[in-house]
PDB file of C-alpha atoms and ligand atoms in Angstrom:
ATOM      1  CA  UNK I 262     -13.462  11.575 -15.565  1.00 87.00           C
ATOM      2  CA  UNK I 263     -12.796   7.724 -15.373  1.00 95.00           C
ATOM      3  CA  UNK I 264     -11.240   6.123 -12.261  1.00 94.00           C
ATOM      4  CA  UNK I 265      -7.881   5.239 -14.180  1.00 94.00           C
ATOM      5  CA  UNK I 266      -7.822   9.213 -15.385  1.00 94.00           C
ATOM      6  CA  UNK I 267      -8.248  10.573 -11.959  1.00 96.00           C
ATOM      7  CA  UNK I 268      -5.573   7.623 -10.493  1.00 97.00           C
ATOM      8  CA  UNK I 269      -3.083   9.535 -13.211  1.00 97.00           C
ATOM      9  CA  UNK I 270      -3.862  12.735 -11.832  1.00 97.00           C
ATOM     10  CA  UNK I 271      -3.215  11.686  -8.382  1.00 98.00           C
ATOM     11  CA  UNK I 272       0.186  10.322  -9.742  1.00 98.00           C
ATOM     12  CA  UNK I 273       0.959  13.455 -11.992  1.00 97.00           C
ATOM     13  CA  UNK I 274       0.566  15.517  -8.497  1.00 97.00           C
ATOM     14  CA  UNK I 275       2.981  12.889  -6.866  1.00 98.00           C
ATOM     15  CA  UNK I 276       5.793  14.066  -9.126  1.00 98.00           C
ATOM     16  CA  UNK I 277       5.758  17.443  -6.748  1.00 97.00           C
ATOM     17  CA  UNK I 278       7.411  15.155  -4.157  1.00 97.00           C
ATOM     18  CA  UNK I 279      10.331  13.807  -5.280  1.00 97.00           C
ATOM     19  CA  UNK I 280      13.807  14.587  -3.812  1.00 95.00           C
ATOM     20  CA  UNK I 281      16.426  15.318  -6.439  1.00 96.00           C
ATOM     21  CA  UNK I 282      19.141  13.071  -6.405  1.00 97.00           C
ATOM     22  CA  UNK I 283      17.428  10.718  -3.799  1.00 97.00           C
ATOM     23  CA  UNK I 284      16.971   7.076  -3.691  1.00 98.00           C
ATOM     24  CA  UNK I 285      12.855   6.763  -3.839  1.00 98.00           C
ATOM     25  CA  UNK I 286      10.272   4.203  -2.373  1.00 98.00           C
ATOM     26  CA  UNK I 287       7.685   2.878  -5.171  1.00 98.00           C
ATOM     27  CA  UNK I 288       4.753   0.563  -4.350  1.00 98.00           C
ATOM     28  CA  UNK I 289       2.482  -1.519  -5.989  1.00 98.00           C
ATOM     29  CA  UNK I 290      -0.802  -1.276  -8.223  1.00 98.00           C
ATOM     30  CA  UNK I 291      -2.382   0.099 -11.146  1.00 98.00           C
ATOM     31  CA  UNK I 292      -2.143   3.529  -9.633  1.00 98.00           C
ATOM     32  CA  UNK I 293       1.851   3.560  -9.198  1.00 98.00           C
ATOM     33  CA  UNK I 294       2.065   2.023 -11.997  1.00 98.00           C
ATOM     34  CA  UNK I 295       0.960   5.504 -13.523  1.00 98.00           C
ATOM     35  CA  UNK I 296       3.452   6.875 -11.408  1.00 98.00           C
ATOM     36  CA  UNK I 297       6.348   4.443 -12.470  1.00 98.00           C
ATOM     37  CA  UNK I 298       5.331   5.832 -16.270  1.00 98.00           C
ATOM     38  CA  UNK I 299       5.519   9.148 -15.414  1.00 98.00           C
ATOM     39  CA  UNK I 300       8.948   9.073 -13.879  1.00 97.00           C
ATOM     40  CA  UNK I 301      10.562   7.374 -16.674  1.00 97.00           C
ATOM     41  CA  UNK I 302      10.968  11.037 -17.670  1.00 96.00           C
ATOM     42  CA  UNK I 303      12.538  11.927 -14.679  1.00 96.00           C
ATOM     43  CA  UNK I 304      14.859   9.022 -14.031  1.00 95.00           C
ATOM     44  CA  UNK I 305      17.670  11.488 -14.258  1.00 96.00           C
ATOM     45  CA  UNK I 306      16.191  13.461 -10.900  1.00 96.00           C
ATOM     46  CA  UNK I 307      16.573  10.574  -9.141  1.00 97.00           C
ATOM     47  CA  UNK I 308      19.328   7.954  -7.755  1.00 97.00           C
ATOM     48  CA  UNK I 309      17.099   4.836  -8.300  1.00 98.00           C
ATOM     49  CA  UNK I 310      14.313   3.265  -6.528  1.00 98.00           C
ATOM     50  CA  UNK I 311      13.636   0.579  -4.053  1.00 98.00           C
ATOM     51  CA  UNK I 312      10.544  -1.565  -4.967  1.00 98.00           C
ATOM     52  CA  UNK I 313       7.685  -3.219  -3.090  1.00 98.00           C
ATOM     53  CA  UNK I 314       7.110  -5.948  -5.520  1.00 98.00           C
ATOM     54  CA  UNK I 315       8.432  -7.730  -8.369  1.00 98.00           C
ATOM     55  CA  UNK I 316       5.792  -6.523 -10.667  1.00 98.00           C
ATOM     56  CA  UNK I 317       7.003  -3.020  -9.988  1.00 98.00           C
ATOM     57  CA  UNK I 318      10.720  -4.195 -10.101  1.00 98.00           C
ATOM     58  CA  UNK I 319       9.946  -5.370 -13.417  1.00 98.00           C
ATOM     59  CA  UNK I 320       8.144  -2.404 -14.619  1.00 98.00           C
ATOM     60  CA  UNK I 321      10.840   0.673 -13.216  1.00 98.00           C
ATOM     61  CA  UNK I 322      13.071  -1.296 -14.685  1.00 98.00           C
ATOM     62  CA  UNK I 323      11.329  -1.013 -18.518  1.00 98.00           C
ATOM     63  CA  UNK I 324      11.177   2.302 -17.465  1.00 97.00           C
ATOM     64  CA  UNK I 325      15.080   2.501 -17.290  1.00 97.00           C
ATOM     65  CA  UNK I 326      15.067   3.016 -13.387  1.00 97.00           C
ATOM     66  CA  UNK I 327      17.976   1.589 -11.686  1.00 97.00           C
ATOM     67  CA  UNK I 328      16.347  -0.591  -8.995  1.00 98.00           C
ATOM     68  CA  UNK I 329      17.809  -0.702  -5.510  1.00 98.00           C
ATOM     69  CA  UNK I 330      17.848  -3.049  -2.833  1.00 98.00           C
ATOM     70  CA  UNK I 331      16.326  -1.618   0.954  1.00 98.00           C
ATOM     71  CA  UNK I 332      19.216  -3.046   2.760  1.00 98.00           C
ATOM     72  CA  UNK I 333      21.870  -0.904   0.326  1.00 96.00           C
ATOM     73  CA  UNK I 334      19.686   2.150   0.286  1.00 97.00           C
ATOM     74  CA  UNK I 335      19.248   3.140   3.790  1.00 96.00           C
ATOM     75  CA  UNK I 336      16.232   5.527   4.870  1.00 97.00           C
ATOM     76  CA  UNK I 337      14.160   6.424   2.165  1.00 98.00           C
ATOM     77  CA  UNK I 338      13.015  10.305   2.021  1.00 97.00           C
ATOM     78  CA  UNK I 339       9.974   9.332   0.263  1.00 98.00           C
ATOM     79  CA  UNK I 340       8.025   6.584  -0.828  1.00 98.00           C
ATOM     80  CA  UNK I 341       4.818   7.224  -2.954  1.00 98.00           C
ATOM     81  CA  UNK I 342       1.868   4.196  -2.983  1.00 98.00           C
ATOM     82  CA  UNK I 343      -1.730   3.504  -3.531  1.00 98.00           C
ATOM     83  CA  UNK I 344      -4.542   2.354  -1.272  1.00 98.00           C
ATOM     84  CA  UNK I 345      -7.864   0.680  -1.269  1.00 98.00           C
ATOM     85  CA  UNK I 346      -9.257   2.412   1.099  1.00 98.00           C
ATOM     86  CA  UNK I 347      -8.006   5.751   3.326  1.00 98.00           C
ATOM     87  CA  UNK I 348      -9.566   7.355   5.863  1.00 98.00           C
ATOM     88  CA  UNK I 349      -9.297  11.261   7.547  1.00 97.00           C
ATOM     89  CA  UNK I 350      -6.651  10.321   9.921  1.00 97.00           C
ATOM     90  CA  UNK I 351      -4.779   8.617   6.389  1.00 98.00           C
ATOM     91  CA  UNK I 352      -4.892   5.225   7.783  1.00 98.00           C
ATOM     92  CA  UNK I 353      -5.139   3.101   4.871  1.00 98.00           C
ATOM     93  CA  UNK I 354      -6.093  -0.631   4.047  1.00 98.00           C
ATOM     94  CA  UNK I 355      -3.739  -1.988   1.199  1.00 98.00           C
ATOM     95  CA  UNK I 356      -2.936  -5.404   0.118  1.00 98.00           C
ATOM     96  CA  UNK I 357      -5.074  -5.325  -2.812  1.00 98.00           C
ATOM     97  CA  UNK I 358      -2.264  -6.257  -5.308  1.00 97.00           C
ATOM     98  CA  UNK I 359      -0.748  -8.653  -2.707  1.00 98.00           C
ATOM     99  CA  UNK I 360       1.939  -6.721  -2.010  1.00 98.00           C
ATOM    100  CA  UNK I 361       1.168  -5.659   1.276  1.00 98.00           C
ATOM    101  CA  UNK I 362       4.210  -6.915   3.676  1.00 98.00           C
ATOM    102  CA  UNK I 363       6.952  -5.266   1.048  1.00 98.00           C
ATOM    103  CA  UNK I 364       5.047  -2.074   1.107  1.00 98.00           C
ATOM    104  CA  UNK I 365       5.036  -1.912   5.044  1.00 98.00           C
ATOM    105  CA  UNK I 366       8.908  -2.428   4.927  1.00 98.00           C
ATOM    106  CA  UNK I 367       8.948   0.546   2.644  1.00 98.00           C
ATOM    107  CA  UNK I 368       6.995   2.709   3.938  1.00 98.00           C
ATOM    108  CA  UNK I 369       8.190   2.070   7.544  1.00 98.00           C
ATOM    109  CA  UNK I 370      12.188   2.709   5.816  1.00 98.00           C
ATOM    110  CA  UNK I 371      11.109   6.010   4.659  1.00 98.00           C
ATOM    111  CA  UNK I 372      10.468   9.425   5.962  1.00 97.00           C
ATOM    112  CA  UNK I 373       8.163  10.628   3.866  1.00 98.00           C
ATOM    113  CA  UNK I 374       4.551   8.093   2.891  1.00 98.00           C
ATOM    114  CA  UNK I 375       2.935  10.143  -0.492  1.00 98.00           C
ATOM    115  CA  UNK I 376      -0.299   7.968  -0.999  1.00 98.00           C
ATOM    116  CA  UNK I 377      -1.600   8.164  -4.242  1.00 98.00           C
ATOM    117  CA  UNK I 378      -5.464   7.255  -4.688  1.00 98.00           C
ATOM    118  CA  UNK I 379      -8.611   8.390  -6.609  1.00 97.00           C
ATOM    119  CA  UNK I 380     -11.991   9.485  -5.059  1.00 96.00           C
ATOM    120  CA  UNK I 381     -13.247   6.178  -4.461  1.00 96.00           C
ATOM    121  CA  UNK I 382     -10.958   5.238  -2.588  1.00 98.00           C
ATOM    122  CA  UNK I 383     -12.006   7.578   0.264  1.00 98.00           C
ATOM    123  CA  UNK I 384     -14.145   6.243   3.204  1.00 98.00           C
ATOM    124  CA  UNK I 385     -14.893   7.352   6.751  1.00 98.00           C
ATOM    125  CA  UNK I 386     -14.590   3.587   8.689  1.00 98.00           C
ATOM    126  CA  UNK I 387     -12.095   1.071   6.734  1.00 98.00           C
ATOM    127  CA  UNK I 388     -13.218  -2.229   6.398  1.00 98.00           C
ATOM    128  CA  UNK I 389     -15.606  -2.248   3.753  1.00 98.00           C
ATOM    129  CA  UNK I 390     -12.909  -3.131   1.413  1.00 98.00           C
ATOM    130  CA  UNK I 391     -11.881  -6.813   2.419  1.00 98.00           C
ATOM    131  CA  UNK I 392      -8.501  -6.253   4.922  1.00 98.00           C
ATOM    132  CA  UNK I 393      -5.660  -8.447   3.790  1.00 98.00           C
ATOM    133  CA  UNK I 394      -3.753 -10.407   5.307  1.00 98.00           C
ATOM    134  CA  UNK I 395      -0.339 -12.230   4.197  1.00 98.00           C
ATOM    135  CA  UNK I 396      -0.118 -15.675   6.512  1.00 98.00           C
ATOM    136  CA  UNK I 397       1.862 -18.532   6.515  1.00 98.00           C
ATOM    137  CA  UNK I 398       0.666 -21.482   4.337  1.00 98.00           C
ATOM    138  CA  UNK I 399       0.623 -23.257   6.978  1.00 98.00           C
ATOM    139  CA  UNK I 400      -1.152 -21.040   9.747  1.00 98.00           C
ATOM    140  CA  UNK I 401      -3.541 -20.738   7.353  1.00 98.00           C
ATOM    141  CA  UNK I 402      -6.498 -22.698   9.075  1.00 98.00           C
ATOM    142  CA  UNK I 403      -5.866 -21.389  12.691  1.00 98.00           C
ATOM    143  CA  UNK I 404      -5.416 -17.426  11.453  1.00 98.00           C
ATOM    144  CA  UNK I 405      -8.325 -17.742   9.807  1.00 98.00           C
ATOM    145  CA  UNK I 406     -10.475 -19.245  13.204  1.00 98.00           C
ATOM    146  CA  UNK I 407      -8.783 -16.584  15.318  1.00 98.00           C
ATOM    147  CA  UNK I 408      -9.883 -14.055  12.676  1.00 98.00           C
ATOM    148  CA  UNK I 409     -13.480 -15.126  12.759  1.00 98.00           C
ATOM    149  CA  UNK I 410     -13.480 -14.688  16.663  1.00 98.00           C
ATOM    150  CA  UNK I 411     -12.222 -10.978  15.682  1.00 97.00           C
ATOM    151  CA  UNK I 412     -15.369 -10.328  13.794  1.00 97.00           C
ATOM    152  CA  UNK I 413     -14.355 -11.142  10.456  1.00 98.00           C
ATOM    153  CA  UNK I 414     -15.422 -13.305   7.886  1.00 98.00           C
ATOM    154  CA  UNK I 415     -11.814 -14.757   6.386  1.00 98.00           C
ATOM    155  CA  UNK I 416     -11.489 -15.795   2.396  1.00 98.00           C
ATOM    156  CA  UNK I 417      -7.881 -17.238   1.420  1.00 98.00           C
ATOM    157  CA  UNK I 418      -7.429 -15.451  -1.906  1.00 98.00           C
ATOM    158  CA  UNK I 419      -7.822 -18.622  -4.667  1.00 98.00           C
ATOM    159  CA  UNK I 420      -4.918 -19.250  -6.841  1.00 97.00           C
ATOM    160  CA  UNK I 421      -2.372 -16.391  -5.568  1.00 98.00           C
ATOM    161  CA  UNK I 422       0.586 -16.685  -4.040  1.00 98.00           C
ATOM    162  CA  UNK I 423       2.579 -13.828  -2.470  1.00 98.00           C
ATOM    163  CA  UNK I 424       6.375 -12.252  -3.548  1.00 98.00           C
ATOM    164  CA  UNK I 425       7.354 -13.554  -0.603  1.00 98.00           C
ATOM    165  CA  UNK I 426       5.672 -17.121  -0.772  1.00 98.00           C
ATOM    166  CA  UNK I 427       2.829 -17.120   1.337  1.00 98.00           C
ATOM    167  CA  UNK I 428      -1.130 -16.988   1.004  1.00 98.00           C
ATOM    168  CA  UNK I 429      -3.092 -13.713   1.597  1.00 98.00           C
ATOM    169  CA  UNK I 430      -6.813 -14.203   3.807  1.00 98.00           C
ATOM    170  CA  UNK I 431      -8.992 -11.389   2.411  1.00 98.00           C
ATOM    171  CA  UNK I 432     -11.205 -10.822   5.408  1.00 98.00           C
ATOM    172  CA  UNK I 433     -14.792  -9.400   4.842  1.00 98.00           C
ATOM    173  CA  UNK I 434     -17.184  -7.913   7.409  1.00 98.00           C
ATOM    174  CA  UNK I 435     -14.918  -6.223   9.435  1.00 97.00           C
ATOM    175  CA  UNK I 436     -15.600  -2.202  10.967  1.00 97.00           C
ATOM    176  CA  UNK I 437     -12.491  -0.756  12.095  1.00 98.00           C
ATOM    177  CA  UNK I 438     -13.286   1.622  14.858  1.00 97.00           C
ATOM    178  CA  UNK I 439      -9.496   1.155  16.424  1.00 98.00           C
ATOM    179  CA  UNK I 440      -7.240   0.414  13.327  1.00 98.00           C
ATOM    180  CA  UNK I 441      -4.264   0.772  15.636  1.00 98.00           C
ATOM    181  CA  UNK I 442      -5.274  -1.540  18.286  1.00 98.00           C
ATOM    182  CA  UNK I 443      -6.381  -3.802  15.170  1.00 98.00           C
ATOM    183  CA  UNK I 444      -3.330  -3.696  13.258  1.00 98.00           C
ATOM    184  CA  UNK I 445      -1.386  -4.723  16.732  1.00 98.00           C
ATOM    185  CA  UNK I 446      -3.691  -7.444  17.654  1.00 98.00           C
ATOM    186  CA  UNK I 447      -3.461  -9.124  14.146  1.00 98.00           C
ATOM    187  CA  UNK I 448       0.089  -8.907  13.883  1.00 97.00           C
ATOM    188  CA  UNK I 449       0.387 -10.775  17.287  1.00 98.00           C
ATOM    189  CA  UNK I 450      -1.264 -13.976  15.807  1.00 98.00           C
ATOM    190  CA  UNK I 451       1.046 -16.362  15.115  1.00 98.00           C
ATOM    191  CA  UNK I 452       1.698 -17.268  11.553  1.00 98.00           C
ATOM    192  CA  UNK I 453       0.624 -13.559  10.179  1.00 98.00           C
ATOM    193  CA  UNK I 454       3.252 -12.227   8.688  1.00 98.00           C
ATOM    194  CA  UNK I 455       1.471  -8.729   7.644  1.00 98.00           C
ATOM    195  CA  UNK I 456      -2.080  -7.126   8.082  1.00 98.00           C
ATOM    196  CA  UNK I 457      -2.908  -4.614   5.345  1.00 98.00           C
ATOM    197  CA  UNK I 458      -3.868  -1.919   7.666  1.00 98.00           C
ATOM    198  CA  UNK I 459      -1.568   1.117   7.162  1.00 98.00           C
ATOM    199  CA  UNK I 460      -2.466   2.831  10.812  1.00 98.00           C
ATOM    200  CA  UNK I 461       0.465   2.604  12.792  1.00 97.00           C
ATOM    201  CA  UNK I 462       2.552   4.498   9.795  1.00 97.00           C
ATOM    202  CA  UNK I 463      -0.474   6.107   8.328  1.00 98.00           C
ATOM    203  CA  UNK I 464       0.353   8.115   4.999  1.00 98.00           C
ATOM    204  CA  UNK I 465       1.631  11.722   5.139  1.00 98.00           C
ATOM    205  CA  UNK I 466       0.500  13.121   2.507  1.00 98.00           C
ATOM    206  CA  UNK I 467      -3.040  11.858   0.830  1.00 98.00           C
ATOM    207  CA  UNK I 468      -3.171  12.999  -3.132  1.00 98.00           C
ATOM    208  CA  UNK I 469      -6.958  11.983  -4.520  1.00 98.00           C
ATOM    209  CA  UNK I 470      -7.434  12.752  -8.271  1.00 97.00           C
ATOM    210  CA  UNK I 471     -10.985  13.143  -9.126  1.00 93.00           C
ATOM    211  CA  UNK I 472     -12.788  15.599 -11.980  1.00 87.00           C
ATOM    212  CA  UNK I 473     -13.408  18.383  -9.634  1.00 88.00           C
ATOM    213  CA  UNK I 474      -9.350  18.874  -9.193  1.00 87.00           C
ATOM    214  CA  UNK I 475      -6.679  17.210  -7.662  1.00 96.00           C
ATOM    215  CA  UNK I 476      -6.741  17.504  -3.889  1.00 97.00           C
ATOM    216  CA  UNK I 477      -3.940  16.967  -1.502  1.00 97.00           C
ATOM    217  CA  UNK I 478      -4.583  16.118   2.283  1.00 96.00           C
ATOM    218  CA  UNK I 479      -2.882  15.886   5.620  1.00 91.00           C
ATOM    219  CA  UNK I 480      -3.933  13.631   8.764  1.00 82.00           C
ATOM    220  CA  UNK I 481      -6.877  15.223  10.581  1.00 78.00           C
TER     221      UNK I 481
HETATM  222  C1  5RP P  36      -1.075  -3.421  -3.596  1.00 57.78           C
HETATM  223  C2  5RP P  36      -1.737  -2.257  -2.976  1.00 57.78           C
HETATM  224  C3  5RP P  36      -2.270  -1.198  -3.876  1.00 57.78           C
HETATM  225  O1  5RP P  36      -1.694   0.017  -3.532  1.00 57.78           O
HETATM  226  C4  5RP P  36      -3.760  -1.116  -3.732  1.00 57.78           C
HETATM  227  O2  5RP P  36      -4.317  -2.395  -3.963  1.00 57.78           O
HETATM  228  C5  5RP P  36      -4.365  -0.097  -4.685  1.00 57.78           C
HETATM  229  O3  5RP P  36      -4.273  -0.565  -5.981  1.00 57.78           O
HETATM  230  P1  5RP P  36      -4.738   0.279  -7.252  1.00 57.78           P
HETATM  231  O4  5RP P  36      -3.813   1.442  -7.361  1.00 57.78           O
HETATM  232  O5  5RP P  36      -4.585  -0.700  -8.369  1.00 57.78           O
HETATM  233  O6  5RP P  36      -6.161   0.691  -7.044  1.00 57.78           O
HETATM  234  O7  5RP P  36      -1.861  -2.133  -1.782  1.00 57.78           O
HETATM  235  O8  5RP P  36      -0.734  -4.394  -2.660  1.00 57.78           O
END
């Protein structure tokens, strides 16, 4: 089975969780966006949804999905997402797509985190996949020197700019032993306005397609 079949299974199984008549929380990425297909059959089930990026605004709303702003919607009962990496304990590092700050208001607005990934995707320490980071253009410089004194080997990502206008540092070389203490400690430098570690509000629910059958997990 291919990676993008086994990211549609995950998102087929993500169906399961939706609440009828309920206002639901979409992210961002190439795995949702299986999801966001899949639910253009069952836009009538649902109330709307709130998105975590414009490229998913745009999409749900092809799909005929009423779109939803946070502030209108209230508390979310579910909102279903990808990952680039998950661990056991469902802590995730996201961010890959750049959407990381507007998926941490989600996901922190609703009850409910469905994560949504395929087998690679699983490790047992995060960090191999480079941690974003969304920063202030201009914090840029000292982020990134604090970061290095972290551990970490900081890359701004060339040529991208965030939903939200700022510039994401893609930081290599990091082992996360303590991804809460982490996630604190780099959301206390000034000028970050997001770290891409999903520890603090872990997932809830972990679905992982992959050819030997769709798998769903809980926090260890
Ligand atoms: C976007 C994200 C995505 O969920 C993450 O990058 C996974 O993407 P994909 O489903 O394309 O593998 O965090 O900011």
């Amino acid at each position: 089975m291919s990676q993008d079949a086994a990211k549609r299974k995950a998102a087929e199984a993500a169906l399961a969780y939706l609440e009828p008549g309920e206002v639901l929380g979409v992210g961002t990425g190439s795995t949702v966006n299986h999801f966001i297909d899949l639910l253009a059959e069952r836009k009538n089930d649902i109330a709307g949804a709130v998105s975590s990026s414009e490229a998913s605004t745009a999409r749900l709303k092809k799909a005929g999905i009423t779109v939803l702003d946070l502030n209108s919607a209230g508390t979310l009962s579910v909102y279903v997402d990808g990952a680039d990496e998950a661990n056991k304990h469902l802590q995730l590092i996201k961010g890959g797509g750049g959407a990381l700050t507007r998926e941490k208001i989600v996901a922190a607005a609703s009850r409910k985190f469905v994560c949504i990934v395929d087998e690679s995707k699983l490790v047992g320490v995060l960090g191999k996949f480079p941690l974003p980071i969304e920063v202030i253009p201009m914090a840029r410089s000292y982020v990134a020197r604090e970061l290095v004194k972290l551990g970490g080997r900081p890359e701004l990502r060339a040529g991208f700019t965030t939903d939200n206008g700022n510039v994401i540092l893609d930081v290599h070389g990091l082992e996360i032993l303590n991804a809460v203490e982490l996630e604190s400690r780099i959301n206390g430098l000034a000028g970050v306005v997001c770290v891409g570690l999903f520890a603090q509000r872990p997932a809830d629910v972990l679905i992982v397609g992959a050819a030997s059958g769709t798998r769903i997990q809980t926090a260890a």
